[in-house]
Short mmCIF file of C-alpha atoms in Angstrom, two decimals:
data_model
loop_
_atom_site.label_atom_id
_atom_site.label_comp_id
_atom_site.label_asym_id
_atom_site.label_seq_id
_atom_site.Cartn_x
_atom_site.Cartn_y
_atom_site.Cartn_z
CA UNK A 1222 -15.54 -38.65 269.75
CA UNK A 1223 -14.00 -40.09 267.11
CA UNK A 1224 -10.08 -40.32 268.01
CA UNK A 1225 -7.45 -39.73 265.69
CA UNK A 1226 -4.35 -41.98 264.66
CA UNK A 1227 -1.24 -41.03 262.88
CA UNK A 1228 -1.81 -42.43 259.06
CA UNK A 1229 2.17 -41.83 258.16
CA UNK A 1230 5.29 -41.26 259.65
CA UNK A 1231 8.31 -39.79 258.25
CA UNK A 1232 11.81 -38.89 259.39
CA UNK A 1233 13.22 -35.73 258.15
CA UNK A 1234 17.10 -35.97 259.45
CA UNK A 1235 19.55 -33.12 259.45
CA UNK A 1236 22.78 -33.42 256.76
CA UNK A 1237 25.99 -31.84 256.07
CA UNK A 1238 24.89 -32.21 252.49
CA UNK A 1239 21.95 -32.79 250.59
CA UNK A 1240 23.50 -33.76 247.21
CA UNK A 1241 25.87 -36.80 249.07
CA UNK A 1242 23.03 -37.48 251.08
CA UNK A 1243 20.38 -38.38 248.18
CA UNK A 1244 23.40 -40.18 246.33
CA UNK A 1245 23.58 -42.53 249.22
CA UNK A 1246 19.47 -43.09 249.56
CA UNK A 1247 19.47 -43.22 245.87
CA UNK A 1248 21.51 -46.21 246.04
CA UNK A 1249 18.48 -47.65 248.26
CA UNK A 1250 15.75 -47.23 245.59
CA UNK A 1251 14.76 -43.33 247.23
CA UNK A 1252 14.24 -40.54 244.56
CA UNK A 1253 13.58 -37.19 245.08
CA UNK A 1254 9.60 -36.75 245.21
CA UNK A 1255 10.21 -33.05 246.15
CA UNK A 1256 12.61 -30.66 246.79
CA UNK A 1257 13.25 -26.74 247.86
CA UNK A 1258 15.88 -24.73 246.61
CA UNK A 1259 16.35 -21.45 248.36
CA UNK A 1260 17.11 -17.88 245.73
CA UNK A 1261 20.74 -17.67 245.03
CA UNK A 1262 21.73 -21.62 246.47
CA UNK A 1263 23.49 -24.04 244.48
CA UNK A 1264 21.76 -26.68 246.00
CA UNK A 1265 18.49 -28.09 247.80
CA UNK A 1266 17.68 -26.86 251.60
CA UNK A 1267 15.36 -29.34 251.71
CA UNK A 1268 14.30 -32.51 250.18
CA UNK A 1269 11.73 -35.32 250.02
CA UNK A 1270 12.63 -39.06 249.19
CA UNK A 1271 10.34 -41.87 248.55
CA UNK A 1272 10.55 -45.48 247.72
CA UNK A 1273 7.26 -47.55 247.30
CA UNK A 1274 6.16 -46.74 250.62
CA UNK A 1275 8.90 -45.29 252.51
CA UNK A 1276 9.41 -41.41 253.01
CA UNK A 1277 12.21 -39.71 254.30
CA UNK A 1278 12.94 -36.17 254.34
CA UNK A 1279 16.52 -34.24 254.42
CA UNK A 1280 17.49 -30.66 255.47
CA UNK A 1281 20.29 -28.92 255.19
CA UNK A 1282 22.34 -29.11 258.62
CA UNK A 1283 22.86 -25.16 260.14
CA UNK A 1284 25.37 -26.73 262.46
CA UNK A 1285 28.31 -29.79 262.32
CA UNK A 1286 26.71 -33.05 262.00
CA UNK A 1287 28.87 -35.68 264.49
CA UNK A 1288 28.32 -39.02 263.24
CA UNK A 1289 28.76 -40.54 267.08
CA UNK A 1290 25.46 -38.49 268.32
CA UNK A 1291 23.33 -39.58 265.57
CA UNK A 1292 21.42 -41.92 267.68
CA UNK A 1293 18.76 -42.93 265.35
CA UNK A 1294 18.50 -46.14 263.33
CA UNK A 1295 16.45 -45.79 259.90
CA UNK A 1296 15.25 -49.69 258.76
CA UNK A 1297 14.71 -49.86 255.17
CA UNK A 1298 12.51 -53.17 254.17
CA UNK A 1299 13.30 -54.79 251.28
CA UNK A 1300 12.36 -57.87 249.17
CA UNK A 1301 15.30 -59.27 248.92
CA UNK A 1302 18.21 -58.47 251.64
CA UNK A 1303 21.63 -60.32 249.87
CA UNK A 1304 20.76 -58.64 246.43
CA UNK A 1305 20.38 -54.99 248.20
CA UNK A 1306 24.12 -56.28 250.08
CA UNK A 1307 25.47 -56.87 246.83
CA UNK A 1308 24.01 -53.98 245.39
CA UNK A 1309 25.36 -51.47 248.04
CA UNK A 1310 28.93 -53.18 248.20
CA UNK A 1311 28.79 -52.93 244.38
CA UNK A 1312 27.84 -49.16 244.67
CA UNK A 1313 31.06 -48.37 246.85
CA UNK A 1314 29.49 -48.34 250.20
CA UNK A 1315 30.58 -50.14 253.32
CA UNK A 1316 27.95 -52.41 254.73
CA UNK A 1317 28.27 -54.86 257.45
CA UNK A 1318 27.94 -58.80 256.82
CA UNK A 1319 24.49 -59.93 256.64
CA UNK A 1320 23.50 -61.29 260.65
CA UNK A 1321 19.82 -62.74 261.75
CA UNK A 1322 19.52 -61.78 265.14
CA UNK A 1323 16.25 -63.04 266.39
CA UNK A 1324 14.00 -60.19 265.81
CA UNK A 1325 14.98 -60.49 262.13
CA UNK A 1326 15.94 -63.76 261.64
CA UNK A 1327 15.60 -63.62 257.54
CA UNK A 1328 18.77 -61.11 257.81
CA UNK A 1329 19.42 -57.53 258.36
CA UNK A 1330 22.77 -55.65 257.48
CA UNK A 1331 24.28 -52.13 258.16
CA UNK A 1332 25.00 -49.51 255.89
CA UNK A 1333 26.11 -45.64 257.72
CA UNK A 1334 25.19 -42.86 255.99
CA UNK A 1335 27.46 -39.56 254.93
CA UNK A 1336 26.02 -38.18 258.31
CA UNK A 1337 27.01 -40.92 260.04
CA UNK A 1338 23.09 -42.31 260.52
CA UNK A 1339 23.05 -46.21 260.56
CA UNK A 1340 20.66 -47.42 257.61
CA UNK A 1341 19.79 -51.11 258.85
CA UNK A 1342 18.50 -52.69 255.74
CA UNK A 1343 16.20 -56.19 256.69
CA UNK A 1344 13.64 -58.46 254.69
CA UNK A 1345 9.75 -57.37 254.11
#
């Protein structure tokens, strides 16, 4: 038998709202590979994000999101972790100081999401 592995993964999160939420990945290098709008909404249900090799998906909450029970941490790789600090802090959002704990000791940061989903952004 020839057994099966998972080729992918990718995260689809529940948001309070999809437009704030692909500002904020947008800001990480995501954009919108595809997206569904339902008849009559003003904006997406549903959306797909990519950067490089990173997916994530978004849908639109049916219920309150509360940013203390989102107990998920999304690490984004990138080349170079003090530009994508700057970068962020430039762009308006709040990100923690740069720290190299020793599982990531070229540096890792923290940005939180509109939802309230910590976005830990480390080295390649």
């Amino acid at each position: 038998m020839n057994r099966q592995r998972a080729a992918s993964l990718v995260p689809m999160a529940h948001v309070a709202g999809i437009a704030a939420s692909i500002a904020f990945y947008e800001q990480l290098g995501f954009a919108i590979e595809a997206n569904f709008t339902p008849p009559g909404a003003a904006e997406p249900a549903w959306v797909s994000l990519r950067s490089g090799g990173a997916g994530l998906m978004l849908a639109q909450a049916s219920e309150p999101i509360v940013a203390g029970q989102q107990a998920v941490l999304f690490y984004v790789y990138c080349e170079d972790v003090a530009a994508m600090h700057a970068q962020l802090a430039a762009a308006g959002i709040a990100v923690s100081p740069i720290a190299a704990p020793f599982y990531n000791p070229r540096g890792e940061f923290r940005a939180v999401d509109p939802d309230g989903y910590v976005v830990m952004v480390a080295h390649l």
